[in-house]
């Protein structure tokens, strides 16, 4: 199972919006509405930000939103804040019991 | 408060073994599918293994099948990953995570991670 494809980096100024893409195949992103996004700060565990394409867990600001079109999912962070600077990883269900979830390689978000 | 605390990582020679533990609090492991996910330095996370909520089903990534064993102790509310015949490419930070959703595809709770270093 190949990793999902994310741009290695993204950036934006405070207050701006930035969108991070996550490209898979019909066997993962395109085949299921089970895409998740995680935020990870250095030395810390991933934190769930979006699940099932566009749902936010309690406590995650509504500045974070998710969407999907075909084999590509996207995470949009609007009203960028310095605290949003982190690595972001997407993941998708694959329907394969022997490898049920595949992650992306990660995008480093820089707030300029 | 839901909490997962891993331990057991360390430095081991190729061919050696480690047993990782993941102590859960704030919920019962027997109510959820639980997963191990690893992350090599500078890389994205990679799914390793999962255990069903009733403890009867286990699944492994092909890269670890036959070498790793996932299990749990209900009395201690602790999840384990026994890792044998370790290779250099097993070196990573290992996280336990709680699976959620209709197809157990997202993780709402993660441990802090425990590092496994495989080197002679």
PDB file of C-alpha atoms in Angstrom, chain A residues 34 36 38 40 43-48 50-52 89 91-93 96-106, chain B residues 35 37 39 42-47 50 59-62 65 95 101-108 110-113:
ATOM      1  CA  UNK A  34     -13.076   8.003   5.583  1.00  0.00           C
ATOM      2  CA  UNK A  36      -8.789  12.038   8.425  1.00  0.00           C
ATOM      3  CA  UNK A  38      -3.838  15.017  12.029  1.00  0.00           C
ATOM      4  CA  UNK A  40       1.656  16.962  14.838  1.00  0.00           C
ATOM      5  CA  UNK A  43       8.189  15.541  19.572  1.00  0.00           C
ATOM      6  CA  UNK A  44       4.460  15.113  20.133  1.00  0.00           C
ATOM      7  CA  UNK A  45       1.847  12.587  19.115  1.00  0.00           C
ATOM      8  CA  UNK A  46      -0.505  13.294  16.217  1.00  0.00           C
ATOM      9  CA  UNK A  47      -3.730  15.075  17.142  1.00  0.00           C
ATOM     10  CA  UNK A  48      -6.975  14.400  15.281  1.00  0.00           C
ATOM     11  CA  UNK A  50     -10.721  16.182  10.907  1.00  0.00           C
ATOM     12  CA  UNK A  51     -12.386  12.795  10.493  1.00  0.00           C
ATOM     13  CA  UNK A  52     -14.686  11.306   7.858  1.00  0.00           C
ATOM     14  CA  UNK A  89      -0.849  14.287   7.923  1.00  0.00           C
ATOM     15  CA  UNK A  91      -4.976   9.312   6.307  1.00  0.00           C
ATOM     16  CA  UNK A  92      -7.548   7.178   4.551  1.00  0.00           C
ATOM     17  CA  UNK A  93      -9.328   3.899   5.040  1.00  0.00           C
ATOM     18  CA  UNK A  96      -8.013  -3.882   3.316  1.00  0.00           C
ATOM     19  CA  UNK A  97      -8.073  -5.666   6.668  1.00  0.00           C
ATOM     20  CA  UNK A  98      -4.347  -6.304   6.437  1.00  0.00           C
ATOM     21  CA  UNK A  99      -3.616  -2.601   5.932  1.00  0.00           C
ATOM     22  CA  UNK A 100      -6.770  -0.716   6.931  1.00  0.00           C
ATOM     23  CA  UNK A 101      -5.339   2.799   7.105  1.00  0.00           C
ATOM     24  CA  UNK A 102      -2.749   4.537   4.940  1.00  0.00           C
ATOM     25  CA  UNK A 103      -1.159   7.864   5.856  1.00  0.00           C
ATOM     26  CA  UNK A 104       0.355  10.648   3.813  1.00  0.00           C
ATOM     27  CA  UNK A 105       3.972  11.726   3.975  1.00  0.00           C
ATOM     28  CA  UNK A 106       3.101  14.941   5.753  1.00  0.00           C
TER      29      UNK A 106
ATOM     30  CA  UNK B  35      -3.879   0.002  17.041  1.00  0.00           C
ATOM     31  CA  UNK B  37       1.210   2.948  14.503  1.00  0.00           C
ATOM     32  CA  UNK B  39       6.694   6.714  12.612  1.00  0.00           C
ATOM     33  CA  UNK B  42      11.012  12.638   9.279  1.00  0.00           C
ATOM     34  CA  UNK B  43       8.425  10.264   7.808  1.00  0.00           C
ATOM     35  CA  UNK B  44       4.678   9.876   7.945  1.00  0.00           C
ATOM     36  CA  UNK B  45       2.984   7.454  10.315  1.00  0.00           C
ATOM     37  CA  UNK B  46       2.557   3.849   9.211  1.00  0.00           C
ATOM     38  CA  UNK B  47      -0.073   1.450  10.494  1.00  0.00           C
ATOM     39  CA  UNK B  50      -4.695  -3.779  15.392  1.00  0.00           C
ATOM     40  CA  UNK B  59      -4.208  -7.916  11.997  1.00  0.00           C
ATOM     41  CA  UNK B  60      -0.679  -7.014  10.964  1.00  0.00           C
ATOM     42  CA  UNK B  61       1.077  -5.117   8.243  1.00  0.00           C
ATOM     43  CA  UNK B  62       2.917  -7.491   5.908  1.00  0.00           C
ATOM     44  CA  UNK B  65       3.658 -10.314  10.132  1.00  0.00           C
ATOM     45  CA  UNK B  95       2.334   4.900  19.157  1.00  0.00           C
ATOM     46  CA  UNK B 101     -15.622   5.246  13.365  1.00  0.00           C
ATOM     47  CA  UNK B 102     -17.783   2.731  11.574  1.00  0.00           C
ATOM     48  CA  UNK B 103     -14.746   1.159   9.911  1.00  0.00           C
ATOM     49  CA  UNK B 104     -12.261   1.915  12.672  1.00  0.00           C
ATOM     50  CA  UNK B 105     -10.420   4.321  10.399  1.00  0.00           C
ATOM     51  CA  UNK B 106      -9.552   7.293  12.583  1.00  0.00           C
ATOM     52  CA  UNK B 107      -7.767   7.703  15.874  1.00  0.00           C
ATOM     53  CA  UNK B 108      -9.036  10.041  18.555  1.00  0.00           C
ATOM     54  CA  UNK B 110      -2.797   8.578  20.944  1.00  0.00           C
ATOM     55  CA  UNK B 111      -0.081   7.792  23.418  1.00  0.00           C
ATOM     56  CA  UNK B 112       3.023   9.944  23.666  1.00  0.00           C
ATOM     57  CA  UNK B 113       5.048   7.361  21.748  1.00  0.00           C
TER      58      UNK B 113
END
